[in-house]
Amino acid sequence: MTERCFVMLKPGAINRRIVGEIITRLERKGLNLSAAKLMQITPELAKQHYAEHAKKSFFTELITYVTSAPVLAMVWEGDNCVSLMRKMIGATNPAEAAPGTIRGDFCIHTGLNIIHASDSAKNGERECSLFFKPEEIISWHDEYTDKWI
Ligand code: IDP
Ligand code: MG
């Protein structure tokens, strides 16, 4: 079933100049990029996005990190997009993320794990609408995705 997943390349991905490499991996999987926006996010937006972690010990550190420099907010679509994306990004702690995953290949510390992806289709919808207006998300299909993926 087609799903939407909100993906955010955190400040480390932009500053380390690996945005293109990460997007290439997601495109090659066969997922569709349907929105993208470079943003310097406010603490208010970051806190809304990560509301479920408000009481955690790392919350302040997390908000400081994701607001410290630009992020690339994106919407990706495809069949089973959320679970595929979570597999491709790997475990939250890069030390446990398998080689071949984005976190497994590009980072070391949990607090600097360079990429966010929604953890359920429901959260995917919630997060996409937090960062994008409906008209900014452009769902598209082509012969490649419909016939060959
Ligand atoms: P996820 O990003 O894999 O969904 P969550 O548990 O939702 O993982 O945590 C959100 C983000 O909060 C993580 O990606 C990471 O940046 C940060 N984080 C989670 N746990 C820790 C921790 O124990 N120390 C520091 N930062 C953490
Ligand atoms: Mg999460």
PDB file of C-alpha atoms and ligand atoms in Angstrom:
ATOM      1  CA  MET A   1       0.000   0.000   0.000  1.00  0.00           C
ATOM      2  CA  THR A   2       1.290   3.451  -0.866  1.00  0.00           C
ATOM      3  CA  GLU A   3       2.452   5.339   2.191  1.00  0.00           C
ATOM      4  CA  ARG A   4       4.030   8.679   2.960  1.00  0.00           C
ATOM      5  CA  CYS A   5       7.117   8.906   5.104  1.00  0.00           C
ATOM      6  CA  PHE A   6       8.552  12.140   6.458  1.00  0.00           C
ATOM      7  CA  VAL A   7      12.348  12.116   6.251  1.00  0.00           C
ATOM      8  CA  MET A   8      14.614  14.800   7.635  1.00  0.00           C
ATOM      9  CA  LEU A   9      18.314  15.026   6.959  1.00  0.00           C
ATOM     10  CA  LYS A  10      19.594  16.501  10.195  1.00  0.00           C
ATOM     11  CA  PRO A  11      22.258  19.254  10.392  1.00  0.00           C
ATOM     12  CA  GLY A  12      25.147  16.743  10.315  1.00  0.00           C
ATOM     13  CA  ALA A  13      24.113  15.452   6.884  1.00  0.00           C
ATOM     14  CA  ILE A  14      24.101  18.958   5.412  1.00  0.00           C
ATOM     15  CA  ASN A  15      27.346  20.036   7.078  1.00  0.00           C
ATOM     16  CA  ARG A  16      29.166  16.853   6.086  1.00  0.00           C
ATOM     17  CA  ARG A  17      28.063  17.259   2.421  1.00  0.00           C
ATOM     18  CA  ILE A  18      26.451  13.813   2.175  1.00  0.00           C
ATOM     19  CA  VAL A  19      22.931  14.946   1.212  1.00  0.00           C
ATOM     20  CA  GLY A  20      23.306  13.766  -2.385  1.00  0.00           C
ATOM     21  CA  GLU A  21      24.663  10.385  -1.366  1.00  0.00           C
ATOM     22  CA  ILE A  22      21.733   9.753   0.975  1.00  0.00           C
ATOM     23  CA  ILE A  23      19.099  10.876  -1.541  1.00  0.00           C
ATOM     24  CA  THR A  24      20.710   8.658  -4.178  1.00  0.00           C
ATOM     25  CA  ARG A  25      20.235   5.606  -1.961  1.00  0.00           C
ATOM     26  CA  LEU A  26      16.544   6.386  -1.416  1.00  0.00           C
ATOM     27  CA  GLU A  27      15.960   6.983  -5.143  1.00  0.00           C
ATOM     28  CA  ARG A  28      17.717   3.771  -6.119  1.00  0.00           C
ATOM     29  CA  LYS A  29      15.441   1.824  -3.801  1.00  0.00           C
ATOM     30  CA  GLY A  30      12.578   2.962  -6.031  1.00  0.00           C
ATOM     31  CA  LEU A  31      10.869   5.363  -3.631  1.00  0.00           C
ATOM     32  CA  ASN A  32       9.418   8.637  -4.942  1.00  0.00           C
ATOM     33  CA  LEU A  33      10.537  12.028  -3.664  1.00  0.00           C
ATOM     34  CA  SER A  34       7.385  14.106  -3.429  1.00  0.00           C
ATOM     35  CA  ALA A  35       8.499  17.159  -1.429  1.00  0.00           C
ATOM     36  CA  ALA A  36      11.776  18.720  -0.286  1.00  0.00           C
ATOM     37  CA  LYS A  37      12.623  21.899   1.564  1.00  0.00           C
ATOM     38  CA  LEU A  38      15.826  23.215   3.129  1.00  0.00           C
ATOM     39  CA  MET A  39      14.831  24.706   6.469  1.00  0.00           C
ATOM     40  CA  GLN A  40      16.370  26.193   9.564  1.00  0.00           C
ATOM     41  CA  ILE A  41      13.750  24.908  11.977  1.00  0.00           C
ATOM     42  CA  THR A  42      12.587  26.803  15.052  1.00  0.00           C
ATOM     43  CA  PRO A  43      12.657  25.310  18.558  1.00  0.00           C
ATOM     44  CA  GLU A  44       8.834  25.442  18.490  1.00  0.00           C
ATOM     45  CA  LEU A  45       8.596  23.262  15.374  1.00  0.00           C
ATOM     46  CA  ALA A  46      11.330  20.911  16.619  1.00  0.00           C
ATOM     47  CA  LYS A  47       9.514  20.463  19.947  1.00  0.00           C
ATOM     48  CA  GLN A  48       6.212  19.729  18.185  1.00  0.00           C
ATOM     49  CA  HIS A  49       7.900  17.229  15.894  1.00  0.00           C
ATOM     50  CA  TYR A  50       9.638  15.428  18.769  1.00  0.00           C
ATOM     51  CA  ALA A  51       6.783  15.902  21.302  1.00  0.00           C
ATOM     52  CA  GLU A  52       6.799  12.196  22.264  1.00  0.00           C
ATOM     53  CA  HIS A  53      10.332  12.674  23.680  1.00  0.00           C
ATOM     54  CA  ALA A  54       9.576  15.820  25.724  1.00  0.00           C
ATOM     55  CA  LYS A  55      10.266  14.109  29.058  1.00  0.00           C
ATOM     56  CA  LYS A  56      13.428  12.260  27.971  1.00  0.00           C
ATOM     57  CA  SER A  57      16.861  13.207  29.278  1.00  0.00           C
ATOM     58  CA  PHE A  58      18.180  13.849  25.745  1.00  0.00           C
ATOM     59  CA  PHE A  59      15.325  16.171  24.699  1.00  0.00           C
ATOM     60  CA  THR A  60      17.187  19.496  25.173  1.00  0.00           C
ATOM     61  CA  GLU A  61      20.261  18.131  23.394  1.00  0.00           C
ATOM     62  CA  LEU A  62      18.050  16.864  20.524  1.00  0.00           C
ATOM     63  CA  ILE A  63      16.250  20.196  20.063  1.00  0.00           C
ATOM     64  CA  THR A  64      19.557  22.096  20.208  1.00  0.00           C
ATOM     65  CA  TYR A  65      21.055  19.802  17.559  1.00  0.00           C
ATOM     66  CA  VAL A  66      18.212  19.891  15.038  1.00  0.00           C
ATOM     67  CA  THR A  67      17.866  23.685  15.290  1.00  0.00           C
ATOM     68  CA  SER A  68      21.631  24.378  15.134  1.00  0.00           C
ATOM     69  CA  ALA A  69      21.943  24.481  11.323  1.00  0.00           C
ATOM     70  CA  PRO A  70      19.760  23.775   8.274  1.00  0.00           C
ATOM     71  CA  VAL A  71      17.947  20.483   7.777  1.00  0.00           C
ATOM     72  CA  LEU A  72      16.485  19.016   4.579  1.00  0.00           C
ATOM     73  CA  ALA A  73      12.833  18.124   5.158  1.00  0.00           C
ATOM     74  CA  MET A  74      11.405  15.639   2.637  1.00  0.00           C
ATOM     75  CA  VAL A  75       8.371  13.539   1.872  1.00  0.00           C
ATOM     76  CA  TRP A  76       8.966  10.127   0.268  1.00  0.00           C
ATOM     77  CA  GLU A  77       6.244   7.872  -1.077  1.00  0.00           C
ATOM     78  CA  GLY A  78       5.922   4.276  -2.180  1.00  0.00           C
ATOM     79  CA  ASP A  79       4.486   0.906  -1.240  1.00  0.00           C
ATOM     80  CA  ASN A  80       5.399   0.141   2.387  1.00  0.00           C
ATOM     81  CA  CYS A  81       7.451   3.315   2.356  1.00  0.00           C
ATOM     82  CA  VAL A  82       7.625   3.674   6.149  1.00  0.00           C
ATOM     83  CA  SER A  83       8.967   0.234   6.962  1.00  0.00           C
ATOM     84  CA  LEU A  84      11.328   0.265   3.967  1.00  0.00           C
ATOM     85  CA  MET A  85      12.669   3.648   5.044  1.00  0.00           C
ATOM     86  CA  ARG A  86      13.169   2.534   8.641  1.00  0.00           C
ATOM     87  CA  LYS A  87      15.132  -0.495   7.373  1.00  0.00           C
ATOM     88  CA  MET A  88      17.255   1.712   5.128  1.00  0.00           C
ATOM     89  CA  ILE A  89      18.091   4.233   7.865  1.00  0.00           C
ATOM     90  CA  GLY A  90      18.946   1.542  10.427  1.00  0.00           C
ATOM     91  CA  ALA A  91      18.753   1.424  14.225  1.00  0.00           C
ATOM     92  CA  THR A  92      18.559   4.650  16.262  1.00  0.00           C
ATOM     93  CA  ASN A  93      21.939   3.924  17.852  1.00  0.00           C
ATOM     94  CA  PRO A  94      24.469   3.888  14.989  1.00  0.00           C
ATOM     95  CA  ALA A  95      26.539   1.368  16.950  1.00  0.00           C
ATOM     96  CA  GLU A  96      23.666  -1.093  16.476  1.00  0.00           C
ATOM     97  CA  ALA A  97      22.748  -0.047  12.931  1.00  0.00           C
ATOM     98  CA  ALA A  98      23.751  -2.671  10.371  1.00  0.00           C
ATOM     99  CA  PRO A  99      26.417  -1.832   7.800  1.00  0.00           C
ATOM    100  CA  GLY A 100      24.650  -0.881   4.576  1.00  0.00           C
ATOM    101  CA  THR A 101      22.111   1.243   6.426  1.00  0.00           C
ATOM    102  CA  ILE A 102      22.461   5.024   6.410  1.00  0.00           C
ATOM    103  CA  ARG A 103      23.111   5.265  10.143  1.00  0.00           C
ATOM    104  CA  GLY A 104      25.292   2.165   9.980  1.00  0.00           C
ATOM    105  CA  ASP A 105      27.468   3.691   7.275  1.00  0.00           C
ATOM    106  CA  PHE A 106      27.631   7.403   8.076  1.00  0.00           C
ATOM    107  CA  CYS A 107      27.559   8.047  11.817  1.00  0.00           C
ATOM    108  CA  ILE A 108      28.714   6.960  15.254  1.00  0.00           C
ATOM    109  CA  HIS A 109      26.730   8.725  17.997  1.00  0.00           C
ATOM    110  CA  THR A 110      22.971   8.379  18.681  1.00  0.00           C
ATOM    111  CA  GLY A 111      22.652  12.097  19.378  1.00  0.00           C
ATOM    112  CA  LEU A 112      24.209  12.914  15.991  1.00  0.00           C
ATOM    113  CA  ASN A 113      22.535  10.221  13.907  1.00  0.00           C
ATOM    114  CA  ILE A 114      22.014  12.470  10.819  1.00  0.00           C
ATOM    115  CA  ILE A 115      18.602  11.246   9.605  1.00  0.00           C
ATOM    116  CA  HIS A 116      15.017  11.063  10.828  1.00  0.00           C
ATOM    117  CA  ALA A 117      12.237   8.915   9.344  1.00  0.00           C
ATOM    118  CA  SER A 118       8.648   8.463  10.545  1.00  0.00           C
ATOM    119  CA  ASP A 119       8.057   5.253  12.486  1.00  0.00           C
ATOM    120  CA  SER A 120       4.472   4.554  11.341  1.00  0.00           C
ATOM    121  CA  ALA A 121       2.173   5.534   8.481  1.00  0.00           C
ATOM    122  CA  LYS A 122       0.071   7.536  10.953  1.00  0.00           C
ATOM    123  CA  ASN A 123       3.096   9.484  12.198  1.00  0.00           C
ATOM    124  CA  GLY A 124       4.184   9.858   8.565  1.00  0.00           C
ATOM    125  CA  GLU A 125       0.982  11.771   7.800  1.00  0.00           C
ATOM    126  CA  ARG A 126       1.276  13.831  10.987  1.00  0.00           C
ATOM    127  CA  GLU A 127       4.907  14.778  10.381  1.00  0.00           C
ATOM    128  CA  CYS A 128       4.435  15.521   6.660  1.00  0.00           C
ATOM    129  CA  SER A 129       1.629  17.946   7.493  1.00  0.00           C
ATOM    130  CA  LEU A 130       3.695  19.573  10.252  1.00  0.00           C
ATOM    131  CA  PHE A 131       6.459  20.507   7.784  1.00  0.00           C
ATOM    132  CA  PHE A 132       4.576  20.879   4.473  1.00  0.00           C
ATOM    133  CA  LYS A 133       1.397  22.486   3.229  1.00  0.00           C
ATOM    134  CA  PRO A 134      -0.776  20.035   1.230  1.00  0.00           C
ATOM    135  CA  GLU A 135       0.030  21.824  -2.051  1.00  0.00           C
ATOM    136  CA  GLU A 136       3.774  21.443  -1.438  1.00  0.00           C
ATOM    137  CA  ILE A 137       3.518  17.633  -1.581  1.00  0.00           C
ATOM    138  CA  ILE A 138       3.428  16.434  -5.172  1.00  0.00           C
ATOM    139  CA  SER A 139       2.507  12.776  -5.514  1.00  0.00           C
ATOM    140  CA  TRP A 140       3.532  11.360  -8.857  1.00  0.00           C
ATOM    141  CA  HIS A 141       3.788   8.039 -10.670  1.00  0.00           C
ATOM    142  CA  ASP A 142       5.567   6.964 -13.803  1.00  0.00           C
ATOM    143  CA  GLU A 143       6.072   3.827 -15.812  1.00  0.00           C
ATOM    144  CA  TYR A 144       9.255   2.986 -13.908  1.00  0.00           C
ATOM    145  CA  THR A 145       7.616   2.894 -10.500  1.00  0.00           C
ATOM    146  CA  ASP A 146       4.385   1.329 -11.715  1.00  0.00           C
ATOM    147  CA  LYS A 147       5.943  -1.407 -13.875  1.00  0.00           C
ATOM    148  CA  TRP A 148       9.437  -2.141 -12.658  1.00  0.00           C
ATOM    149  CA  ILE A 149       9.752  -1.537  -8.930  1.00  0.00           C
TER     150      ILE A 149
HETATM  151  P1  IDP B   1      14.426   7.333  15.792  1.00  0.00           P
HETATM  152  O1  IDP B   1      15.043   8.611  15.281  1.00  0.00           O
HETATM  153  O2  IDP B   1      15.184   6.104  15.335  1.00  0.00           O
HETATM  154  O3  IDP B   1      12.941   7.237  15.520  1.00  0.00           O
HETATM  155  P2  IDP B   1      13.736   7.975  18.537  1.00  0.00           P
HETATM  156  O4  IDP B   1      13.749   7.038  19.702  1.00  0.00           O
HETATM  157  O5  IDP B   1      12.404   8.423  18.029  1.00  0.00           O
HETATM  158  O6  IDP B   1      14.612   7.325  17.393  1.00  0.00           O
HETATM  159  O7  IDP B   1      14.586   9.255  18.963  1.00  0.00           O
HETATM  160  C1  IDP B   1      14.555  10.435  18.218  1.00  0.00           C
HETATM  161  C2  IDP B   1      15.931  11.003  18.119  1.00  0.00           C
HETATM  162  O8  IDP B   1      16.361  11.414  19.427  1.00  0.00           O
HETATM  163  C3  IDP B   1      17.023  10.036  17.656  1.00  0.00           C
HETATM  164  O9  IDP B   1      17.089   9.912  16.248  1.00  0.00           O
HETATM  165  C4  IDP B   1      18.266  10.689  18.221  1.00  0.00           C
HETATM  166  O10 IDP B   1      18.662  11.814  17.432  1.00  0.00           O
HETATM  167  C5  IDP B   1      17.758  11.203  19.555  1.00  0.00           C
HETATM  168  N1  IDP B   1      18.002  10.233  20.622  1.00  0.00           N
HETATM  169  C6  IDP B   1      17.280   9.111  20.900  1.00  0.00           C
HETATM  170  N2  IDP B   1      17.790   8.444  21.961  1.00  0.00           N
HETATM  171  C7  IDP B   1      18.853   9.174  22.370  1.00  0.00           C
HETATM  172  C8  IDP B   1      19.811   8.991  23.423  1.00  0.00           C
HETATM  173  O11 IDP B   1      19.779   8.027  24.193  1.00  0.00           O
HETATM  174  N3  IDP B   1      20.806   9.942  23.517  1.00  0.00           N
HETATM  175  C9  IDP B   1      20.877  11.023  22.682  1.00  0.00           C
HETATM  176  N4  IDP B   1      19.985  11.226  21.693  1.00  0.00           N
HETATM  177  C10 IDP B   1      18.993  10.313  21.530  1.00  0.00           C
HETATM  178 MG    MG B   2      11.337   8.292  16.269  1.00  0.00          MG
END
